[in-house]
XYZ file of C-alpha atoms in Angstrom:
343
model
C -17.439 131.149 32.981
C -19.709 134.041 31.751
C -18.242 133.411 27.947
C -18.575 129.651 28.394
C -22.599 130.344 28.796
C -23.026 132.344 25.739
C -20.921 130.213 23.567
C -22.713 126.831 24.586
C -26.283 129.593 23.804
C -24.748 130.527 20.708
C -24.012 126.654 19.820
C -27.840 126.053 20.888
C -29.195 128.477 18.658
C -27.075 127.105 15.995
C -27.995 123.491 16.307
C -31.976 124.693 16.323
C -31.268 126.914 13.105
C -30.615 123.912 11.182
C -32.817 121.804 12.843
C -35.934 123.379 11.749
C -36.504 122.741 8.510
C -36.474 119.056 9.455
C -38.698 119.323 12.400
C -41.403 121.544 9.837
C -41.142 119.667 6.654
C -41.040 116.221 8.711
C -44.067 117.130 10.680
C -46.503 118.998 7.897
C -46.143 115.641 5.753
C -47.087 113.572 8.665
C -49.826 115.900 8.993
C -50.743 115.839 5.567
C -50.790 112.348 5.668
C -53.280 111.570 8.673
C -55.515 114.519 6.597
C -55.594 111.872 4.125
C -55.083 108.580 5.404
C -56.489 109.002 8.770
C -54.964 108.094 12.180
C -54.229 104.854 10.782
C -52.452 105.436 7.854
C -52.053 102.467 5.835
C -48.791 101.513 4.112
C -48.605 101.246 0.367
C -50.890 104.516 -0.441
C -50.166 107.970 -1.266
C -50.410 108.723 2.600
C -48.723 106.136 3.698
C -45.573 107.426 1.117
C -46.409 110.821 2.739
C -45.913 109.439 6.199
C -43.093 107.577 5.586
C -41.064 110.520 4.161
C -42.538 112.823 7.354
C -40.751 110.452 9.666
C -37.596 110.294 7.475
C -37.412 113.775 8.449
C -38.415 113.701 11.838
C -35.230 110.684 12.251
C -32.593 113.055 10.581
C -33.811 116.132 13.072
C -31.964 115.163 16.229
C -28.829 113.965 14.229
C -29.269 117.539 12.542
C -29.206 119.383 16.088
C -26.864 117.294 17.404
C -24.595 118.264 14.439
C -24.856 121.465 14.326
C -24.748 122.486 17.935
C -20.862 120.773 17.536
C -20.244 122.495 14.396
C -20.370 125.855 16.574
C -18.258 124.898 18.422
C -15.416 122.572 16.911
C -16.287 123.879 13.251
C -16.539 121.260 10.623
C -14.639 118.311 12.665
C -17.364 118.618 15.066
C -20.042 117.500 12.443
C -19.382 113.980 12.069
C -19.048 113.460 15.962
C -21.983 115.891 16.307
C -24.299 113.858 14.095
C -23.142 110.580 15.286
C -23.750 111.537 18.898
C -27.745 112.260 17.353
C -28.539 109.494 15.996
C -27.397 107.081 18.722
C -29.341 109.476 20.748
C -32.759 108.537 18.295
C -31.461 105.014 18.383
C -31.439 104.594 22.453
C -34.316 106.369 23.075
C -32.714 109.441 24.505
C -35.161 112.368 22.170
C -33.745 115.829 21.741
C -32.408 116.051 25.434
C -29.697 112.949 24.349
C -29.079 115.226 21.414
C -28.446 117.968 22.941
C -26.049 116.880 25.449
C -24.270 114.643 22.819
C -23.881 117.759 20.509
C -22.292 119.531 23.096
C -20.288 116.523 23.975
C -19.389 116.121 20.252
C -18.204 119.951 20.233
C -15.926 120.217 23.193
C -14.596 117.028 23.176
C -13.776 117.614 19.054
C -12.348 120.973 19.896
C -10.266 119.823 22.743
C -8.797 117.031 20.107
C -8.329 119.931 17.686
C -6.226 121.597 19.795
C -4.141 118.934 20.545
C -0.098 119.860 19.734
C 0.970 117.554 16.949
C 3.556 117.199 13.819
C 3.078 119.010 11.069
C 2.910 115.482 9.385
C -0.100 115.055 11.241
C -1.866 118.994 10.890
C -3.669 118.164 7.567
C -5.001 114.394 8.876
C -6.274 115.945 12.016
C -9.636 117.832 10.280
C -10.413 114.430 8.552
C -9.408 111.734 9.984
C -7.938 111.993 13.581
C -10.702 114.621 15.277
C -13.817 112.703 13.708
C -12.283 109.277 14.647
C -11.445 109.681 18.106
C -14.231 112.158 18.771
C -16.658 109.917 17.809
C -14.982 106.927 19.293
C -15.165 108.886 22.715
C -18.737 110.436 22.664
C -20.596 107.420 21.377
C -18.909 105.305 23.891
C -20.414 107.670 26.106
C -23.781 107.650 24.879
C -24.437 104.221 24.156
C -22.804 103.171 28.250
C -22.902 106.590 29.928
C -26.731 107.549 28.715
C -28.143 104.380 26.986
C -27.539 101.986 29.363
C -29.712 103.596 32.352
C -32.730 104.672 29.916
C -34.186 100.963 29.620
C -34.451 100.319 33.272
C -35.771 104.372 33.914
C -38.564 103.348 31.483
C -39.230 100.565 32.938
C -39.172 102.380 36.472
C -41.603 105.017 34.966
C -44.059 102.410 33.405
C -44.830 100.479 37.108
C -44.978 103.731 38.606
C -47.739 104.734 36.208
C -49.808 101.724 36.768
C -49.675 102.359 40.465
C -50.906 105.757 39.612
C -53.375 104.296 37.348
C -55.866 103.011 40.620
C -55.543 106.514 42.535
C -56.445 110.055 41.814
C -57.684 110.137 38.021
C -56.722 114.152 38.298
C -53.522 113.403 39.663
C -52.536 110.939 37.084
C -53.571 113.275 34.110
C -51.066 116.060 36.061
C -48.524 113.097 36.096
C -49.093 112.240 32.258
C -49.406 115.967 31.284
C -45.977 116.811 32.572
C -44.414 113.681 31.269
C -45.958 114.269 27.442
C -44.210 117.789 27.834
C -40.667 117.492 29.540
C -38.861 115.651 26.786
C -41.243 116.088 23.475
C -40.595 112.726 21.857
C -37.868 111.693 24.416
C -38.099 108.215 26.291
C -40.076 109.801 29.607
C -42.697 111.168 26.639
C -42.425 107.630 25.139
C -43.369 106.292 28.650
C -46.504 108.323 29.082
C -47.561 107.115 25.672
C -46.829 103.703 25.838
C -49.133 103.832 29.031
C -52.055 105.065 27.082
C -51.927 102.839 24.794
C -51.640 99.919 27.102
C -55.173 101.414 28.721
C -56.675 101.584 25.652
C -55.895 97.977 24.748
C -57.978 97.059 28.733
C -60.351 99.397 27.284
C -59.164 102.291 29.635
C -60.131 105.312 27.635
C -59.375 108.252 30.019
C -55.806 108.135 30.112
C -55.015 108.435 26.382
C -57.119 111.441 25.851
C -55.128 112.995 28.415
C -51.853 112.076 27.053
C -53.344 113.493 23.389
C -54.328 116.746 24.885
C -50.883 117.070 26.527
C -49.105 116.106 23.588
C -50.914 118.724 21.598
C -50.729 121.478 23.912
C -47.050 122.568 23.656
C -47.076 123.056 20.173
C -50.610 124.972 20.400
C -49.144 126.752 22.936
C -45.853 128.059 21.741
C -47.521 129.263 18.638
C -50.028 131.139 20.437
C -47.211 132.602 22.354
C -45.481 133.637 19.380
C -48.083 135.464 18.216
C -49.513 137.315 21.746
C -45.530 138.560 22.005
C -43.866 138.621 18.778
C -41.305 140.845 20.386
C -39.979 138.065 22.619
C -39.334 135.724 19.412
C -36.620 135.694 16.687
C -37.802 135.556 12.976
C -36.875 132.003 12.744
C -39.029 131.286 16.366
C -42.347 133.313 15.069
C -41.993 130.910 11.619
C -41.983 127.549 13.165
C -44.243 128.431 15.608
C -46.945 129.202 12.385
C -45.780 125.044 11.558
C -46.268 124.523 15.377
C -49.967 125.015 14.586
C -50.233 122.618 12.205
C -48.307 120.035 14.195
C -49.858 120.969 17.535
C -52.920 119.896 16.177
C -52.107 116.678 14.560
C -50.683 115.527 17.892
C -46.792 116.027 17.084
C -45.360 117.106 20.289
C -41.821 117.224 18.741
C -43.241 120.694 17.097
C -42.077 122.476 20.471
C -38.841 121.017 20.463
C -37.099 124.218 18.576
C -38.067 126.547 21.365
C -37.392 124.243 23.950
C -33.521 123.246 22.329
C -32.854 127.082 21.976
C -34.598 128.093 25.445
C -35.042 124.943 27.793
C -35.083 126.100 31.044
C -37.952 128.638 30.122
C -39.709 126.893 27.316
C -39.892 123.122 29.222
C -41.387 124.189 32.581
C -43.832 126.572 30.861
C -44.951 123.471 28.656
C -45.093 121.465 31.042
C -47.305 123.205 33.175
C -49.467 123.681 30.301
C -49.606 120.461 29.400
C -50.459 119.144 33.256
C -53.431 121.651 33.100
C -54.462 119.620 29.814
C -53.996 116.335 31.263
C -55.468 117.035 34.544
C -58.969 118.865 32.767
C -59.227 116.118 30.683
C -59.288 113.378 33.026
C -61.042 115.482 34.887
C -64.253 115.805 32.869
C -63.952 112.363 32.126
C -62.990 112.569 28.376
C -62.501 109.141 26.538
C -60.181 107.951 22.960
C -59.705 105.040 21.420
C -57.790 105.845 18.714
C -53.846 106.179 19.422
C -52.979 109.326 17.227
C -54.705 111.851 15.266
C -55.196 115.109 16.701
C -58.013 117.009 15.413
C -58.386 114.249 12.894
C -59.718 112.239 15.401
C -61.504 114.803 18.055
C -64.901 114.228 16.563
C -64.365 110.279 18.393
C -63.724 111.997 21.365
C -66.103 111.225 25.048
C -67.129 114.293 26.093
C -66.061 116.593 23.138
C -66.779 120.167 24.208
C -64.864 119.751 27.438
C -61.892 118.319 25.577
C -61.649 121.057 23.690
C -61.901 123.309 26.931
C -58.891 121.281 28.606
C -56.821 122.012 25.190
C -57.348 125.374 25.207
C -56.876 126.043 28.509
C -53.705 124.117 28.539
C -52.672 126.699 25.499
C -53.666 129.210 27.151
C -51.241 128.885 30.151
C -48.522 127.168 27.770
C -48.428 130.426 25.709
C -49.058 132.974 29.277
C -45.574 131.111 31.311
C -43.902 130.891 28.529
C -43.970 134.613 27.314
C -43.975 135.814 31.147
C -40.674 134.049 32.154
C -39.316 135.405 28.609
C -37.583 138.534 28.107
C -37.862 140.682 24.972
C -35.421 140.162 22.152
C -33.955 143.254 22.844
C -33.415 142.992 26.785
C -32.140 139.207 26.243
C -29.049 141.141 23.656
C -28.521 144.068 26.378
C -28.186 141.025 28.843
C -25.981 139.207 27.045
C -23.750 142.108 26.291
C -23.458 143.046 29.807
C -22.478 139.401 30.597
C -19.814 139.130 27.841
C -18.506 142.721 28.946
């Protein structure tokens, strides 16, 4: 059991290895591109190219983690499985979670078919044509009835529940939106929260979105602050995409967090999350107001009550980047851990 943890850790921190470069390249062009287009980028120009190749990127970086969090495990028959299992994951809504568990899905299930006694007529077919066929047969099956199916009426569930929310406790609700924006980074309960805001701002309900943009902005912020209070509790490849979580922190691109989170989730989400509901909840709080639907910083000047905005982002960074680093161990601890474990 012990060596089934660190494998499926080791097959993590795999997946998020080659995930980053799509997650850092995909969000600095969309970055780039609201620097120069605005929020509302139009298609057609220079930013709008820009934009559209950031979100190429951003598409191809669950697929990537999905793929590559197989590939540890199953070696190269677990790649086509793996990267199948991501994309359906994009396609249904189901963010970097989906992906993870369909990676892992991918793996196993490709290793168990690699395994498999058969002819020697059969050995050399197996790498290239048996494993990726029935592997993917079996875990997209899965994700598209097992995963997809539920999501639709979840978001649905979610939405109604929000709008109930919506005539109550304006504090409460930013908590509710705040932890929402954080727990999935892009996924379909983030999608929920954002979908809401928009739907306010289109009643002319300004509150709510500014909430959900200071949320959405504080796990990046906050991880990359983090990073650099404890550099000692952070690989190489963790204290470089936090310096891109930054950039993408402040343009509003929650999916900036999602590295830490794939290759530490049960530390990394509750700490953003509770960062993020301190966001939410300040913001609402002190009454702050948007109209536009993205931007980050690009747009902060349109912000109702400015200065206090600011105060509910950096106060959600501030306990983003204090959780986070508190419930983490030091590089060298987490080894002499893992060592013990595998011993």
């Amino acid at each position: 059991m012990a060596q089934t943890k660190i494998s499926v850790r080791n097959s993590l921190m795999t997946g998020v290895s080659y995930m980053i470069p799509f997650v850092t390249a995909g969000g600095i062009l969309i970055a780039i591109s609201f620097l120069l287009g605005g929020y509302q980028v139009e298609s057609g120009t220079f930013a709008g190219y820009l934009n559209q190749v950031g979100g190429t990127a951003f598409g191809l970086m669950v697929p990537a983690l999905a793929g590559f969090i197989a590939f540890a495990i199953a070696d190269r028959p677990g790649i086509a499985p793996g990267m199948i299992a991501g994309m359906l994951a994009s396609n249904i809504g189901a963010g970097f979670l989906g992906g993870l568990i369909g990676g892992l899905l991918a793996g196993y299930v490709a290793l168990w078919i690699k395994n498999w006694p058969v002819p020697k007529s059969l050995y050399k077919l197996m790498p290239v044509l048996v494993i990726p066929l029935l592997s993917s047969a079996i875990v997209g099956l899965l994700m598209v009835i097992v995963i997809g199916l539920p999501i639709k009426g979840m978001m649905d569930a979610l939405t109604e529940w929000l709008r109930g929310l919506s005539t109550g406790s304006s504090v409460l609700l930013g908590i509710v939106l705040g932890l929402m924006m954080a727990f999935d980074m892009g996924g379909p309960v983030n999608k929920v929260a954002y979908t809401f805001g928009l739907a306010m701002i289109s009643q002319n309900i300004l509150e709510p979105h500014a909430a959900i943009m200071a949320a959405g902005m504080t796990p990046p912020l906050g991880l990359a602050l983090a990073t650099v209070l404890a550099p000692h509790k952070y690989s190489k490849r963790e204290i470089d995409a936090g310096k891109a979580a930054w950039i993408m922190g402040a343009s509003f691109i929650t999916e900036g967090a999602i590295p830490f989170a794939a290759a530490d989730p049960f530390r990394v989400i509750p700490s953003i999350m509770a960062g993020s509901a301190v966001a939410g909840a300040l913001s609402m709080l002190f009454g702050c107001t948007l109209a536009a639907p993205h931007g980050g910083i690009f747009v902060i000047p349109m912000i109702g009550n400015f200065g206090l905005y600011l105060v509910a982002l950096a106060a959600g960074t501030i306990v983003t980047a204090l959780v986070v680093n508190a419930l983490k161990p030091s590089l060298d601890q987490e080894v002499a851990e893992g060592t013990s474990v595998s011993g």
